């Protein structure tokens, strides 16, 4: 029977961007809402601030993710171009280099030479990209995918504390937003950990802790600002 394995590394690109976006959407929007509410702003002003944070944050996440991942993509393309030129200039030296990599990984020198020869005959650039540069199709940078995943997940994350703000009683707004946002963060951490094949509880705790810290500090700043005003 054919042995089928399902690896999660193919999810790394979009999963990282999605988790980052959703986490930032919840934390930044909830923290801003809590901080403005702590400064004694009206519920309408708090809600308007949250909406502005959602729009600005989603656009910022998309632009930042696209630019940063595109920089990685540009670096990969430059390395591949350099490797292609080296293969055309001195394929023998590149064969020795690939052989040395396989020997360092534990192959017998004679077998390493044979493996390097056969792989280079099949796809010389692909072999060097994978084994020398560490570039593969699974781990390759995808700027547009990362930008869209970050923007969409940020907006979804930011909508959660916004929805709570819209329906929560004015006098207990801070507690409702803080408590629900921590629950959302715990769920996000657990879901991301499960999708990535990691332990659920540490993932949930890690995300919740930093979210609570961010909201606590922002609430303190907002309270001080409100008292000063």
Tab-separated table of C-alpha atoms in Angstrom:
chain	number	residue	atom	x	y	z
A	1	UNK	CA	0.000	0.000	0.000
A	2	UNK	CA	1.120	3.522	-0.771
A	3	UNK	CA	2.337	5.432	2.290
A	4	UNK	CA	0.702	8.880	2.368
A	5	UNK	CA	2.000	11.622	4.640
A	6	UNK	CA	0.418	15.002	5.209
A	7	UNK	CA	2.958	17.622	6.162
A	8	UNK	CA	2.070	21.070	7.475
A	9	UNK	CA	5.074	22.962	6.103
A	10	UNK	CA	3.063	23.940	3.020
A	11	UNK	CA	0.897	26.064	5.320
A	12	UNK	CA	3.756	28.099	6.741
A	13	UNK	CA	3.503	31.047	4.337
A	14	UNK	CA	-0.187	31.854	4.660
A	15	UNK	CA	-0.550	30.538	8.237
A	16	UNK	CA	2.156	32.842	9.591
A	17	UNK	CA	0.653	35.860	7.833
A	18	UNK	CA	-2.901	34.969	8.867
A	19	UNK	CA	-2.044	34.412	12.523
A	20	UNK	CA	0.016	37.605	12.651
A	21	UNK	CA	-2.794	39.602	11.044
A	22	UNK	CA	-5.578	38.212	13.231
A	23	UNK	CA	-3.534	38.578	16.405
A	24	UNK	CA	-2.569	42.144	15.547
A	25	UNK	CA	-6.162	42.947	14.602
A	26	UNK	CA	-7.520	41.784	17.941
A	27	UNK	CA	-4.711	43.148	20.115
A	28	UNK	CA	-4.226	46.550	18.495
A	29	UNK	CA	-7.928	47.300	18.045
A	30	UNK	CA	-8.925	46.061	21.509
A	31	UNK	CA	-6.011	47.906	23.119
A	32	UNK	CA	-6.910	51.122	21.317
A	33	UNK	CA	-10.573	50.783	22.282
A	34	UNK	CA	-9.685	50.079	25.917
A	35	UNK	CA	-7.191	52.939	26.010
A	36	UNK	CA	-9.624	55.479	24.533
A	37	UNK	CA	-12.455	54.247	26.771
A	38	UNK	CA	-10.183	54.574	29.803
A	39	UNK	CA	-9.650	58.206	28.837
A	40	UNK	CA	-13.414	58.752	29.424
A	41	UNK	CA	-14.376	59.034	25.750
A	42	UNK	CA	-17.976	58.474	24.721
A	43	UNK	CA	-18.979	55.079	23.347
A	44	UNK	CA	-19.610	56.619	19.922
A	45	UNK	CA	-16.108	58.072	19.791
A	46	UNK	CA	-14.636	54.777	20.963
A	47	UNK	CA	-16.463	52.904	18.202
A	48	UNK	CA	-15.388	55.411	15.561
A	49	UNK	CA	-11.783	55.077	16.741
A	50	UNK	CA	-12.032	51.310	16.440
A	51	UNK	CA	-13.363	51.499	12.880
A	52	UNK	CA	-10.522	53.814	11.881
A	53	UNK	CA	-8.052	51.402	13.480
A	54	UNK	CA	-9.508	48.498	11.475
A	55	UNK	CA	-9.174	50.252	8.117
A	56	UNK	CA	-5.756	51.741	8.778
A	57	UNK	CA	-4.425	48.549	10.330
A	58	UNK	CA	-5.590	46.302	7.500
A	59	UNK	CA	-3.975	48.544	4.884
A	60	UNK	CA	-0.804	48.836	6.932
A	61	UNK	CA	-0.589	45.071	7.404
A	62	UNK	CA	-1.092	44.433	3.689
A	63	UNK	CA	1.529	46.982	2.654
A	64	UNK	CA	4.050	45.959	5.307
A	65	UNK	CA	3.670	42.245	4.646
A	66	UNK	CA	3.929	42.723	0.879
A	67	UNK	CA	7.057	44.861	1.113
A	68	UNK	CA	8.833	42.627	3.625
A	69	UNK	CA	8.033	39.351	1.862
A	70	UNK	CA	8.868	40.910	-1.509
A	71	UNK	CA	12.305	41.768	-0.106
A	72	UNK	CA	12.769	38.085	0.702
A	73	UNK	CA	11.605	37.175	-2.799
A	74	UNK	CA	14.058	39.639	-4.362
A	75	UNK	CA	16.903	38.143	-2.325
A	76	UNK	CA	15.963	34.619	-3.409
A	77	UNK	CA	15.854	35.678	-7.071
A	78	UNK	CA	19.256	37.367	-6.793
A	79	UNK	CA	20.790	34.239	-5.218
A	80	UNK	CA	19.275	32.034	-7.921
A	81	UNK	CA	20.629	34.311	-10.660
A	82	UNK	CA	24.085	34.176	-9.092
A	83	UNK	CA	23.903	30.397	-8.789
A	84	UNK	CA	22.780	30.069	-12.418
A	85	UNK	CA	25.775	32.127	-13.543
A	86	UNK	CA	28.156	29.998	-11.460
A	87	UNK	CA	26.734	26.800	-12.951
A	88	UNK	CA	27.293	28.132	-16.461
A	89	UNK	CA	30.790	29.351	-15.651
A	90	UNK	CA	32.187	26.354	-13.735
A	91	UNK	CA	29.853	23.349	-13.454
A	92	UNK	CA	32.692	21.144	-12.190
A	93	UNK	CA	33.279	23.326	-9.162
A	94	UNK	CA	29.546	23.401	-8.499
A	95	UNK	CA	29.475	19.612	-8.684
A	96	UNK	CA	32.252	19.426	-6.093
A	97	UNK	CA	30.379	21.894	-3.906
A	98	UNK	CA	27.183	19.835	-4.037
A	99	UNK	CA	29.170	16.663	-3.369
A	100	UNK	CA	30.680	18.251	-0.268
A	101	UNK	CA	27.211	19.151	1.000
A	102	UNK	CA	26.056	15.539	0.710
A	103	UNK	CA	29.223	14.228	2.338
A	104	UNK	CA	28.656	16.605	5.258
A	105	UNK	CA	25.166	15.151	5.588
A	106	UNK	CA	26.546	11.651	5.982
A	107	UNK	CA	26.850	10.111	2.501
A	108	UNK	CA	29.913	8.177	1.415
A	109	UNK	CA	32.078	10.377	-0.872
A	110	UNK	CA	31.652	8.075	-3.870
A	111	UNK	CA	27.901	7.931	-3.385
A	112	UNK	CA	27.744	11.684	-2.769
A	113	UNK	CA	29.507	12.315	-6.117
A	114	UNK	CA	27.066	10.000	-7.874
A	115	UNK	CA	24.038	11.627	-6.270
A	116	UNK	CA	25.300	15.116	-7.116
A	117	UNK	CA	25.957	14.071	-10.709
A	118	UNK	CA	22.501	12.584	-11.210
A	119	UNK	CA	20.666	15.443	-9.528
A	120	UNK	CA	22.567	18.058	-11.535
A	121	UNK	CA	21.813	16.161	-14.729
A	122	UNK	CA	18.121	16.280	-13.835
A	123	UNK	CA	17.905	19.872	-12.495
A	124	UNK	CA	21.191	21.529	-11.645
A	125	UNK	CA	19.775	24.871	-10.521
A	126	UNK	CA	16.965	23.258	-8.526
A	127	UNK	CA	19.424	20.975	-6.741
A	128	UNK	CA	21.674	23.860	-5.699
A	129	UNK	CA	18.719	26.059	-4.773
A	130	UNK	CA	17.324	23.386	-2.479
A	131	UNK	CA	20.493	21.923	-0.940
A	132	UNK	CA	22.904	24.872	-1.014
A	133	UNK	CA	20.638	27.900	-0.670
A	134	UNK	CA	17.732	26.300	1.208
A	135	UNK	CA	15.147	27.578	-1.292
A	136	UNK	CA	12.233	25.289	-2.108
A	137	UNK	CA	8.768	25.656	-3.612
A	138	UNK	CA	7.174	25.064	-0.211
A	139	UNK	CA	9.195	27.760	1.564
A	140	UNK	CA	9.400	30.252	-1.310
A	141	UNK	CA	8.297	33.824	-0.603
A	142	UNK	CA	4.835	34.738	-1.933
A	143	UNK	CA	4.316	38.488	-1.333
A	144	UNK	CA	0.762	38.813	-2.670
A	145	UNK	CA	-0.475	35.772	-0.762
A	146	UNK	CA	1.063	37.082	2.457
A	147	UNK	CA	-0.372	40.582	1.951
A	148	UNK	CA	-3.911	39.365	1.282
A	149	UNK	CA	-3.814	36.884	4.168
A	150	UNK	CA	-2.561	39.545	6.588
A	151	UNK	CA	-5.078	42.202	5.543
A	152	UNK	CA	-8.064	39.844	5.595
A	153	UNK	CA	-7.129	38.252	8.906
A	154	UNK	CA	-6.424	41.652	10.495
A	155	UNK	CA	-9.869	42.897	9.467
A	156	UNK	CA	-11.528	39.737	10.802
A	157	UNK	CA	-9.620	40.013	14.074
A	158	UNK	CA	-10.414	43.715	14.486
A	159	UNK	CA	-14.116	43.141	13.846
A	160	UNK	CA	-14.404	41.024	16.993
A	161	UNK	CA	-13.667	43.713	19.621
A	162	UNK	CA	-15.540	46.222	17.458
A	163	UNK	CA	-18.667	44.075	17.560
A	164	UNK	CA	-18.397	43.810	21.337
A	165	UNK	CA	-17.946	47.591	21.591
A	166	UNK	CA	-21.110	48.167	19.599
A	167	UNK	CA	-23.308	46.085	21.932
A	168	UNK	CA	-21.573	46.340	25.325
A	169	UNK	CA	-23.041	48.567	28.062
A	170	UNK	CA	-21.184	51.863	28.273
A	171	UNK	CA	-20.292	51.580	31.958
A	172	UNK	CA	-18.656	48.167	31.591
A	173	UNK	CA	-17.272	48.594	28.078
A	174	UNK	CA	-13.651	48.141	29.112
A	175	UNK	CA	-14.335	44.868	30.911
A	176	UNK	CA	-16.449	43.465	28.107
A	177	UNK	CA	-13.881	44.315	25.438
A	178	UNK	CA	-10.926	43.115	27.510
A	179	UNK	CA	-12.505	39.829	28.553
A	180	UNK	CA	-13.921	38.934	25.151
A	181	UNK	CA	-10.697	39.889	23.376
A	182	UNK	CA	-8.662	37.634	25.650
A	183	UNK	CA	-11.081	34.809	24.871
A	184	UNK	CA	-10.727	35.518	21.148
A	185	UNK	CA	-6.930	35.509	21.478
A	186	UNK	CA	-6.942	32.211	23.352
A	187	UNK	CA	-9.094	30.667	20.626
A	188	UNK	CA	-6.804	32.087	17.930
A	189	UNK	CA	-3.686	30.736	19.628
A	190	UNK	CA	-5.228	27.307	20.068
A	191	UNK	CA	-6.482	27.190	16.473
A	192	UNK	CA	-3.143	28.301	15.040
A	193	UNK	CA	-1.275	25.762	17.140
A	194	UNK	CA	-3.603	22.996	16.031
A	195	UNK	CA	-3.294	23.986	12.364
A	196	UNK	CA	0.486	23.950	12.681
A	197	UNK	CA	0.606	20.675	14.595
A	198	UNK	CA	1.905	22.237	17.823
A	199	UNK	CA	0.693	21.957	21.422
A	200	UNK	CA	-2.614	23.792	21.850
A	201	UNK	CA	-2.335	25.076	25.451
A	202	UNK	CA	1.096	26.760	25.126
A	203	UNK	CA	-0.044	28.390	21.883
A	204	UNK	CA	-3.211	29.735	23.482
A	205	UNK	CA	-1.388	30.936	26.617
A	206	UNK	CA	1.363	32.687	24.676
A	207	UNK	CA	-1.040	34.727	22.552
A	208	UNK	CA	-3.337	35.539	25.488
A	209	UNK	CA	-0.509	36.694	27.759
A	210	UNK	CA	0.920	39.225	25.304
A	211	UNK	CA	-2.542	40.465	24.416
A	212	UNK	CA	-3.383	41.029	28.072
A	213	UNK	CA	-0.108	42.877	28.586
A	214	UNK	CA	-0.741	45.150	25.608
A	215	UNK	CA	-4.291	45.983	26.703
A	216	UNK	CA	-3.215	46.563	30.294
A	217	UNK	CA	-0.468	49.007	29.346
A	218	UNK	CA	-2.716	50.871	26.880
A	219	UNK	CA	-5.512	51.126	29.433
A	220	UNK	CA	-3.054	52.592	31.940
A	221	UNK	CA	-1.846	55.191	29.431
A	222	UNK	CA	-5.440	56.065	28.540
A	223	UNK	CA	-6.392	56.463	32.195
A	224	UNK	CA	-3.431	58.760	32.828
A	225	UNK	CA	-4.250	60.830	29.753
A	226	UNK	CA	-7.904	61.106	30.790
A	227	UNK	CA	-6.912	62.177	34.290
A	228	UNK	CA	-4.494	64.760	32.896
A	229	UNK	CA	-7.158	66.205	30.626
